Coordinates of C-alpha atoms in Angstrom, one line a residue:
Chain J
X1 CA 15.1 30.2 8.7
X2 CA 12.5 33.1 8.9
X3 CA 9.2 32.8 10.6
X4 CA 7.4 32.3 7.3
X5 CA 9.2 29.2 6.4
X6 CA 9.8 27.9 9.9
X7 CA 6.2 28.0 11.1
X8 CA 4.6 25.6 8.6
X9 CA 7.3 23.1 9.2
X10 CA 7.2 23.4 13.0
X11 CA 3.4 23.4 12.9
X12 CA 3.3 20.0 11.1
X13 CA 5.6 18.2 13.4
X14 CA 4.8 19.9 16.6
X15 CA 1.0 20.0 16.1
X16 CA 0.9 16.2 15.9
X17 CA 3.3 15.8 18.8
X18 CA 1.5 18.1 21.2
X19 CA -1.9 16.7 20.1
X20 CA -0.7 13.2 20.8
X21 CA 0.6 13.9 24.2
X22 CA -2.5 15.9 25.2
X23 CA -4.8 13.2 23.7
X24 CA -3.1 10.5 25.6
X25 CA -3.4 12.6 28.8
X26 CA -7.0 13.5 28.5
X27 CA -8.5 10.6 26.4
X28 CA -10.3 10.5 23.0
X29 CA -13.4 12.2 24.5
X30 CA -11.5 15.4 24.9
X31 CA -10.1 15.5 21.4
X32 CA -11.9 18.7 20.5
X33 CA -10.5 20.5 23.5
X34 CA -7.0 19.1 22.7
X35 CA -7.2 20.4 19.1
X36 CA -8.4 23.8 20.3
X37 CA -5.5 24.0 22.8
X38 CA -2.9 23.0 20.2
X39 CA -4.4 25.4 17.6
X40 CA -4.4 28.2 20.1
X41 CA -0.8 27.5 20.9
X42 CA 0.2 28.0 17.3
X43 CA -2.0 31.1 17.0
X44 CA -0.1 32.6 19.9
X45 CA 3.2 31.9 18.1
X46 CA 1.8 33.3 14.9
X47 CA 0.8 36.5 16.8
X48 CA 4.0 37.1 18.8
X49 CA 6.9 35.6 16.8
X50 CA 6.8 38.1 13.9
X51 CA 7.1 41.0 16.3
X52 CA 9.3 39.7 19.0
X53 CA 11.4 37.3 16.9
X54 CA 11.5 33.7 17.0
X55 CA 12.4 32.4 20.5
X56 CA 15.8 30.7 21.0
X57 CA 14.2 27.4 21.5
X58 CA 10.8 27.5 19.6
X59 CA 9.8 24.0 20.6
X60 CA 10.3 24.6 24.3
X61 CA 8.2 27.9 23.8
X62 CA 5.4 26.1 22.2
X63 CA 5.3 23.4 25.0
X64 CA 5.3 26.0 27.7
X65 CA 2.4 27.9 26.0
X66 CA 0.5 24.6 25.6
X67 CA 0.9 23.7 29.2
X68 CA -0.4 27.1 30.2
X69 CA -3.3 26.8 27.9
X70 CA -4.2 23.5 29.5
X71 CA -4.1 25.0 33.0
X72 CA -6.3 27.9 31.8
X73 CA -8.9 25.6 30.4
X74 CA -9.0 23.3 33.5
X75 CA -9.1 26.1 36.0
X76 CA -12.0 27.9 34.6
X77 CA -15.5 26.4 35.1
X78 CA -16.8 28.0 31.9
X79 CA -14.2 26.2 29.7
X80 CA -14.6 23.0 31.6
X81 CA -18.2 23.0 30.9
X82 CA -17.7 23.9 27.3
X83 CA -15.6 20.8 26.8
X84 CA -17.6 18.7 29.3
X85 CA -14.4 18.0 31.4
X86 CA -15.1 16.2 34.5
X87 CA -12.7 17.6 37.0
X88 CA -13.0 14.5 39.1
X89 CA -11.3 12.6 36.3
X90 CA -8.3 14.8 36.8
X91 CA -7.9 15.1 40.6
X92 CA -4.7 17.1 40.6
X93 CA -5.9 19.1 37.7
X94 CA -3.2 17.2 35.9
X95 CA -1.6 20.3 34.6
X96 CA 1.7 18.7 34.6
X97 CA 1.8 17.7 31.0
X98 CA 4.8 15.4 30.2
X99 CA 6.4 16.7 27.0
X100 CA 9.6 14.7 27.2
X101 CA 10.8 13.1 24.0
X102 CA 10.1 9.7 25.4
X103 CA 6.4 10.4 26.2
X104 CA 5.9 12.2 22.8
X105 CA 7.0 9.1 21.0
X106 CA 5.0 6.8 23.2
X107 CA 1.9 9.0 22.7
X108 CA 2.3 9.2 18.9
X109 CA 2.4 5.5 18.5
X110 CA -0.7 5.1 20.7
X111 CA -2.4 7.7 18.5
X112 CA -1.5 5.9 15.3
X113 CA -3.2 2.7 16.7
X114 CA -6.2 4.8 18.0
X115 CA -6.8 6.5 14.6
X116 CA -5.9 3.6 12.3
X117 CA -8.8 1.7 13.7
X118 CA -11.1 -0.5 11.6
X119 CA -14.3 1.0 13.3
X120 CA -13.7 4.0 10.9
X121 CA -14.1 3.9 7.1
X122 CA -10.7 3.9 5.4
X123 CA -11.1 7.3 4.0
X124 CA -11.9 8.7 7.5
X125 CA -8.8 7.0 8.9
X126 CA -6.6 8.7 6.3
X127 CA -8.3 12.1 6.8
X128 CA -7.8 11.9 10.6
X129 CA -4.3 10.6 10.2
X130 CA -3.5 13.6 8.0
X131 CA -5.0 16.1 10.5
X132 CA -4.1 14.6 13.8
X133 CA -1.0 12.5 13.1
X134 CA 0.5 14.7 10.5
X135 CA -0.9 18.2 11.4
X136 CA -2.2 19.0 7.9
X137 CA -4.7 21.8 7.6
X138 CA -8.3 21.1 6.5
X139 CA -7.6 22.9 3.2
X140 CA -4.5 21.0 2.5
X141 CA -6.4 17.7 3.1
X142 CA -9.2 18.9 0.8
X143 CA -6.5 19.6 -2.0
X144 CA -4.9 16.2 -1.4
X145 CA -8.3 14.4 -1.7
X146 CA -9.4 16.7 -4.7
X147 CA -12.4 17.6 -2.4
X148 CA -13.6 20.7 -0.6
X149 CA -13.2 22.0 2.9
X150 CA -16.9 21.4 4.0
X151 CA -16.7 17.7 2.9
X152 CA -13.5 17.1 4.7
X153 CA -14.6 19.0 7.9
X154 CA -17.7 16.9 8.0
X155 CA -15.8 13.7 7.4
X156 CA -13.3 14.4 10.2
X157 CA -16.1 15.4 12.5
X158 CA -18.0 12.2 12.0
X159 CA -14.8 10.2 12.5
X160 CA -14.0 11.9 15.8
X161 CA -17.6 11.3 17.1
X162 CA -17.3 7.8 16.1
X163 CA -14.1 7.3 18.0
X164 CA -15.7 9.0 21.1
X165 CA -18.8 6.8 20.8
X166 CA -16.8 3.7 20.6
X167 CA -14.8 4.8 23.5
X168 CA -11.5 4.0 21.6
X169 CA -8.6 3.9 24.1
X170 CA -5.4 5.7 23.2
X171 CA -3.2 2.8 24.0
X172 CA -0.7 0.4 22.4
X173 CA -2.6 -2.9 21.9
X174 CA -1.3 -5.8 24.1
X175 CA 1.6 -7.7 22.6
X176 CA -0.6 -10.5 21.6
X177 CA -2.9 -8.3 19.5
X178 CA -0.3 -6.1 17.9
X179 CA 0.2 -8.2 14.8
X180 CA -3.5 -8.3 14.1
X181 CA -4.1 -4.6 14.7
X182 CA -0.9 -3.7 12.8
X183 CA -2.5 -4.9 9.6
X184 CA -4.9 -2.1 9.5
X185 CA -2.3 0.5 10.6
X186 CA 0.0 -0.5 7.7
X187 CA -2.9 -0.4 5.1
X188 CA -3.6 3.2 6.3
X189 CA 0.0 4.3 6.1
X190 CA 0.4 2.6 2.7
X191 CA -2.7 4.5 1.4
X192 CA -1.5 7.7 2.9
X193 CA 1.8 7.4 1.0
X194 CA 0.0 6.4 -2.2
X195 CA -2.3 9.4 -1.8
X196 CA 0.8 11.6 -2.1
X197 CA 2.7 9.5 -4.6
X198 CA 0.0 8.9 -7.1
X199 CA -2.0 12.0 -6.5
X200 CA -3.9 13.7 -9.3
X201 CA -3.4 17.0 -7.5
X202 CA -0.9 19.3 -9.1
X203 CA 0.4 20.4 -5.7
X204 CA 3.7 18.7 -5.9
X205 CA 5.2 20.0 -2.7
X206 CA 2.0 19.1 -0.8
X207 CA 2.2 15.5 -2.3
X208 CA 5.8 15.1 -1.3
X209 CA 4.9 16.3 2.2
X210 CA 2.2 13.6 2.3
X211 CA 4.7 11.0 1.5
X212 CA 7.2 12.3 3.9
X213 CA 4.7 12.2 6.7
X214 CA 3.7 8.6 5.9
X215 CA 7.3 7.7 6.1
X216 CA 7.8 9.6 9.4
X217 CA 4.9 7.7 11.0
X218 CA 6.2 4.3 9.6
X219 CA 9.6 5.2 11.2
X220 CA 7.7 5.9 14.5
X221 CA 6.6 2.2 14.4
X222 CA 10.1 1.1 13.6
X223 CA 11.5 2.9 16.6
X224 CA 9.3 0.9 19.0
X225 CA 10.6 -2.6 19.6
X226 CA 7.1 -4.2 19.7
X227 CA 6.2 -2.8 16.3
X228 CA 9.6 -3.1 14.7
X229 CA 8.5 -6.1 12.6
X230 CA 9.4 -7.5 9.2
X231 CA 6.3 -6.2 7.5
X232 CA 6.9 -2.7 8.8
X233 CA 10.4 -2.7 7.5
X234 CA 9.2 -3.9 4.2
X235 CA 6.7 -1.1 4.0
X236 CA 9.2 1.4 4.9
X237 CA 11.7 0.1 2.2
X238 CA 8.9 0.3 -0.4
X239 CA 8.3 4.0 0.5
X240 CA 12.1 4.8 0.4
X241 CA 12.6 3.2 -3.1
X242 CA 9.5 5.2 -4.5
X243 CA 10.4 8.4 -2.8
X244 CA 14.0 8.1 -4.2
X245 CA 12.5 9.2 -7.6
X246 CA 10.7 12.3 -6.4
X247 CA 13.2 14.8 -8.0
X248 CA 13.5 12.8 -11.2
X249 CA 9.8 12.4 -11.9
X250 CA 8.7 16.1 -12.1
X251 CA 10.2 18.4 -14.7
X252 CA 11.1 22.1 -13.9
X253 CA 7.8 23.1 -15.4
X254 CA 6.0 20.7 -13.0
X255 CA 5.1 18.1 -15.6
X256 CA 5.2 14.5 -14.9
X257 CA 8.2 12.5 -16.4
X258 CA 7.7 8.9 -17.3
X259 CA 9.9 6.4 -15.6
X260 CA 11.8 5.5 -18.8
X261 CA 12.6 9.1 -19.5
X262 CA 13.9 10.0 -16.0
X263 CA 17.3 11.3 -15.4
X264 CA 18.8 8.5 -13.2
X265 CA 21.4 10.9 -11.7
X266 CA 18.4 12.6 -10.0
X267 CA 17.4 9.5 -8.1
X268 CA 18.2 9.9 -4.4
X269 CA 20.9 7.3 -3.7
X270 CA 20.6 7.8 0.2
X271 CA 16.9 6.8 0.1
X272 CA 17.7 3.8 -2.1
X273 CA 20.4 2.7 0.3
X274 CA 18.0 3.2 3.2
X275 CA 15.4 1.2 1.4
X276 CA 17.9 -1.6 0.9
X277 CA 18.8 -1.6 4.5
X278 CA 15.2 -2.0 5.5
X279 CA 14.4 -4.5 2.9
X280 CA 17.2 -6.6 4.2
X281 CA 15.9 -6.2 7.7
X282 CA 12.5 -7.3 6.5
X283 CA 13.7 -10.5 5.2
X284 CA 13.4 -12.5 8.4
X285 CA 10.7 -14.9 9.3
X286 CA 8.5 -17.0 7.0
X287 CA 5.9 -14.6 5.8
X288 CA 6.3 -12.8 2.5
X289 CA 3.6 -10.1 2.8
X290 CA 2.4 -7.9 0.0
X291 CA 4.7 -5.2 1.3
X292 CA 7.7 -7.6 1.0
X293 CA 6.8 -8.2 -2.7
X294 CA 6.0 -4.7 -3.5
X295 CA 9.2 -3.5 -1.8
X296 CA 11.2 -6.0 -3.8
X297 CA 9.5 -4.9 -7.0
X298 CA 10.2 -1.2 -6.1
X299 CA 13.9 -2.2 -5.4
X300 CA 14.1 -3.5 -9.0
X301 CA 12.7 -0.3 -10.3
X302 CA 15.9 1.3 -9.0
X303 CA 18.0 -1.1 -11.1
X304 CA 18.1 -0.6 -14.9
X305 CA 19.0 -4.0 -16.3
X306 CA 17.6 -6.4 -18.8
X307 CA 18.5 -9.3 -16.7
X308 CA 16.0 -8.4 -14.0
X309 CA 12.7 -9.3 -15.8
X310 CA 12.3 -12.8 -15.0
X311 CA 12.6 -12.0 -11.2
X312 CA 10.2 -9.1 -11.7
X313 CA 7.8 -11.4 -13.4
X314 CA 8.0 -14.0 -10.5
X315 CA 7.4 -11.2 -8.0
X316 CA 4.2 -10.1 -9.9
X317 CA 3.1 -13.6 -10.1
X318 CA 3.4 -14.0 -6.4
X319 CA 1.8 -10.6 -5.7
X320 CA -1.3 -11.6 -7.8
X321 CA -1.6 -15.0 -6.3
X322 CA -1.7 -13.2 -2.9
X323 CA -4.1 -10.4 -3.9
X324 CA -5.5 -9.5 -7.4
X325 CA -5.2 -5.9 -8.4
X326 CA -5.7 -4.6 -12.0
X327 CA -2.4 -2.5 -11.9
X328 CA -0.4 -5.6 -10.8
X329 CA -2.1 -7.6 -13.7
X330 CA -1.1 -4.9 -16.2
X331 CA 2.6 -4.8 -14.9
X332 CA 2.8 -8.5 -14.8
X333 CA 1.9 -8.6 -18.5
X334 CA 4.5 -6.0 -19.3
X335 CA 7.2 -8.0 -17.4
X336 CA 5.9 -11.2 -19.2
X337 CA 6.5 -9.5 -22.5
X338 CA 10.1 -8.8 -21.5
X339 CA 10.7 -12.5 -20.7
X340 CA 8.6 -14.2 -23.4
X341 CA 8.3 -11.6 -26.1
X342 CA 5.5 -9.4 -27.3
X343 CA 3.5 -12.0 -29.3
X344 CA 3.0 -14.3 -26.2
X345 CA 2.4 -11.3 -24.0
X346 CA -0.4 -10.1 -26.3
X347 CA -2.2 -13.5 -25.7
X348 CA -1.8 -12.9 -21.9
X349 CA -3.0 -9.3 -22.2
X350 CA -6.1 -10.4 -24.1
X351 CA -7.1 -12.7 -21.2
X352 CA -6.9 -10.0 -18.6
X353 CA -9.7 -8.0 -20.3
X354 CA -9.4 -4.7 -18.4
X355 CA -11.4 -3.0 -21.1
X356 CA -12.4 0.1 -18.9
X357 CA -8.8 1.0 -18.1
X358 CA -6.9 3.5 -20.2
X359 CA -3.7 1.7 -19.0
X360 CA -4.8 -1.6 -20.4
X361 CA -5.0 -0.1 -23.9
X362 CA -1.7 1.8 -23.5
X363 CA -0.1 -1.5 -22.6
X364 CA -1.7 -3.2 -25.7
X365 CA -0.4 -0.3 -27.8
X366 CA 3.1 -0.9 -26.4
X367 CA 3.0 -4.6 -27.2
X368 CA 1.5 -4.2 -30.6
X369 CA 3.9 -1.4 -31.7
X370 CA 6.7 -3.4 -33.1
X371 CA 4.3 -6.1 -34.6
X372 CA 1.2 -4.3 -35.8
X373 CA 1.6 -0.5 -35.5
X374 CA -2.0 0.1 -36.8
X375 CA -3.5 -1.8 -34.0
X376 CA -1.2 0.1 -31.6
X377 CA -2.6 3.3 -32.9
X378 CA -6.1 2.2 -32.4
X379 CA -5.3 1.1 -28.9
X380 CA -3.8 4.4 -28.1
X381 CA -6.9 6.2 -29.4
X382 CA -9.2 4.1 -27.1
X383 CA -6.8 4.8 -24.2
X384 CA -7.1 8.5 -24.9
X385 CA -10.9 8.3 -24.8
X386 CA -10.9 6.4 -21.4
X387 CA -8.2 8.6 -19.8
X388 CA -9.4 11.1 -17.2
X389 CA -6.1 12.8 -16.1
X390 CA -5.0 15.8 -18.2
X391 CA -1.3 15.0 -17.7
X392 CA -1.7 11.6 -19.0
X393 CA -4.0 12.7 -21.9
X394 CA -1.2 14.9 -23.1
X395 CA 1.3 12.1 -22.9
X396 CA -1.0 9.7 -25.0
X397 CA -1.7 12.4 -27.5
X398 CA 2.0 12.9 -28.0
X399 CA 2.5 9.2 -28.7
X400 CA -0.5 9.2 -31.1
X401 CA 1.0 12.0 -33.1
X402 CA 4.4 10.5 -33.2
X403 CA 3.0 7.1 -34.4
X404 CA 0.8 8.8 -37.0
X405 CA 3.9 10.5 -38.5
X406 CA 5.6 7.1 -38.8
X407 CA 2.7 5.2 -40.4
Chain M
X1 CA -19.4 -17.8 -12.1
X2 CA -18.7 -21.3 -10.9
X3 CA -15.8 -22.7 -8.8
X4 CA -13.7 -25.5 -10.2
X5 CA -10.9 -27.7 -8.8
X6 CA -8.1 -28.5 -11.2
X7 CA -6.5 -31.8 -10.1
X8 CA -3.0 -32.6 -11.4
X9 CA -2.4 -36.4 -12.0
X10 CA 1.0 -37.8 -12.5
X11 CA 1.5 -41.1 -14.3
X12 CA 4.8 -41.8 -12.5
X13 CA 5.0 -40.1 -9.0
X14 CA 8.3 -41.8 -8.3
X15 CA 10.1 -40.0 -11.1
X16 CA 13.1 -38.1 -9.8
X17 CA 13.8 -34.7 -11.3
X18 CA 17.1 -32.8 -11.2
X19 CA 17.2 -29.5 -9.2
X20 CA 17.5 -27.6 -12.5
X21 CA 14.4 -29.3 -13.9
X22 CA 12.6 -28.6 -10.6
X23 CA 13.6 -24.9 -11.0
X24 CA 12.1 -24.9 -14.5
X25 CA 8.9 -26.5 -13.4
X26 CA 8.5 -24.1 -10.5
X27 CA 8.8 -21.2 -12.8
X28 CA 6.4 -22.6 -15.3
X29 CA 3.9 -23.4 -12.6
X30 CA 4.2 -19.8 -11.2
X31 CA 3.7 -18.3 -14.6
X32 CA 0.6 -20.5 -15.1
X33 CA -0.8 -19.5 -11.8
X34 CA 0.2 -15.9 -12.2
X35 CA -1.6 -15.8 -15.6
X36 CA -4.9 -17.1 -13.9
X37 CA -4.4 -14.7 -11.0
X38 CA -3.9 -11.7 -13.5
X39 CA -7.5 -12.5 -14.7
X40 CA -8.7 -12.3 -11.0
X41 CA -9.8 -15.9 -11.3
X42 CA -7.5 -17.8 -9.0
X43 CA -9.3 -18.8 -5.8
X44 CA -6.8 -20.9 -4.0
X45 CA -3.3 -22.3 -5.0
X46 CA -4.3 -25.4 -3.1
X47 CA -1.4 -27.5 -1.7
X48 CA 1.2 -29.5 -3.5
X49 CA 1.1 -33.0 -2.4
X50 CA 4.4 -34.6 -1.5
X51 CA 5.2 -38.0 -2.9
X52 CA 7.5 -38.8 0.0
X53 CA 5.9 -41.2 2.5
X54 CA 2.8 -41.5 0.4
X55 CA 0.8 -44.6 1.1
X56 CA -2.6 -46.0 0.1
X57 CA -5.0 -47.5 2.6
X58 CA -7.2 -50.3 1.0
X59 CA -10.3 -52.3 1.8
X60 CA -9.8 -54.1 5.1
X61 CA -7.1 -51.7 6.2
X62 CA -4.4 -52.9 3.9
X63 CA -1.7 -50.3 3.7
X64 CA 0.3 -50.1 0.4
X65 CA 3.4 -47.8 0.6
X66 CA 4.8 -46.0 -2.5
X67 CA 6.1 -46.3 -5.1
X68 CA 2.5 -47.2 -6.0
X69 CA 3.1 -50.4 -7.8
X70 CA -0.5 -51.1 -8.5
X71 CA -1.6 -47.6 -9.0
X72 CA -1.6 -46.1 -12.5
X73 CA -1.9 -42.4 -11.4
X74 CA -1.1 -40.4 -8.5
X75 CA -2.4 -36.9 -7.5
X76 CA 0.3 -34.2 -7.5
X77 CA -1.7 -31.3 -6.3
X78 CA -4.6 -29.2 -7.1
X79 CA -5.7 -25.5 -7.4
X80 CA -9.0 -23.8 -7.3
X81 CA -10.2 -21.3 -9.9
X82 CA -13.4 -19.3 -10.8
X83 CA -14.6 -19.7 -14.3
X84 CA -17.8 -18.8 -16.3
X85 CA -18.0 -22.2 -17.8
X86 CA -16.4 -25.6 -17.8
X87 CA -14.8 -24.6 -21.1
X88 CA -13.0 -21.7 -19.5
X89 CA -11.8 -24.0 -16.6
X90 CA -10.6 -26.5 -19.2
X91 CA -8.6 -23.7 -20.9
X92 CA -6.9 -22.9 -17.6
X93 CA -6.1 -26.6 -17.1
X94 CA -4.6 -26.8 -20.6
X95 CA -1.9 -24.4 -19.5
X96 CA -0.7 -26.4 -16.5
X97 CA 3.0 -27.5 -17.0
X98 CA 2.2 -30.9 -15.5
X99 CA 0.7 -31.7 -18.9
X100 CA 4.2 -31.7 -20.4
X101 CA 4.9 -35.0 -18.9
X102 CA 3.6 -37.7 -21.1
X103 CA 0.8 -39.7 -19.5
X104 CA 0.0 -36.9 -17.0
X105 CA -3.5 -35.5 -16.9
X106 CA -5.6 -32.8 -15.4
X107 CA -8.9 -33.4 -14.0
X108 CA -11.5 -30.5 -14.0
X109 CA -14.3 -30.8 -11.3
X110 CA -16.9 -28.3 -10.6
X111 CA -17.3 -27.6 -6.8
X112 CA -20.9 -28.9 -5.9
X113 CA -22.9 -26.2 -4.3
X114 CA -25.6 -27.2 -1.8
X115 CA -28.5 -25.0 -2.8
X116 CA -30.6 -24.0 0.2
X117 CA -33.9 -25.9 0.2

């Protein structure tokens, strides 16, 4: 690998690892200093490696530089003042930073809990997770959120100030509190994954990276026995099943390919198998969380069979009973049509009344198509009016033209 | 939006169903609840009430055990829904598979709200 492709990859993974270790060492109040030290470390790599070549062990090189930078900061009065570091808190100057694999993993899991903290608004949690846990740049985060750098910078700044103010400790919650705190961690990781998977942004590589990072963090929880719980396995399984379709859902021109039109041979069988393994591991205990249900549904998406629809309908019933969401209501109605036929499904669809949703009218069009194509066409036209995404508009227009030709 | 309780009443609580029949009822009940939930109007799936060990305590502490010789109807369970009107709640109740049993009924009751004085 040359410097150009090695650096972004190393940056992502090592940025978050070094930041986690230093944050655990210095506490949340020194986050600014920690981020500066880590950024400087990578800047140093960027300045030297292209000329002197990539060191034999790039990770060790980065760790050594980071340790030196810590020493420099702590030894100079000026920099200590800048970061308001109280030397008394670090009696031996604590320059011995432990960058062992063991301590890195421990630090990362603590950081996950510190950042996925309900004192922060959800958007701020996801933003900070992207920056600190995943090593994404501000610009990348702005692209992912369809926002601009200033907004994101402000949001991250406020989030960090809040963590400082609340004196959030970088620690793993005690065993008795893990389950309660884990809820919020899982929601953030779930949203982080969805941010990449359902993103409107055209940056497909970035979106895939986002999903990949959400999976890495979830895996981090699975590695620790105290957080290797059924729900976490279910969430990971869900991510594996969805991620298995990455290659199949984008065409060579970067266009979105609908599920029905995907080339199944492009589905990643390794990820499907991994998903099945973790789904199996999640099936202990009494509780069927929303992640269990969604993972089971995602599993059925990897199976093309007409026999599955009743099971799928039952899973959507359970999911909706647990927690209402418009998208689940639409999908349930689709599954209902596969079990009970379109006529009965239209009755169900009319009851859910999601009249602001383009997907609702697309679904109605689908259901009316074999029975009353004229109403199907009208529904598609409403859907087109309501639709905001250009990719989806193009797909709806295609359908409209095709249907007009047939009528 | 008001809250309603839909109470399922069985004429014959002692009737024994085959496992296959139970399976079908289960599915129908889930489809019914899923349909209400898909409208965002399911508040609470309540609890199913078992007929096993059921008994009735009467005036003077007289305990009557099942199978409910003197009682015409028994409650099988309840669910809670949100509805704009009693008519809508009645529509929900009409879909309940319990009504397939002859003599079974659904009782629709609005949850009383204690308005602050």
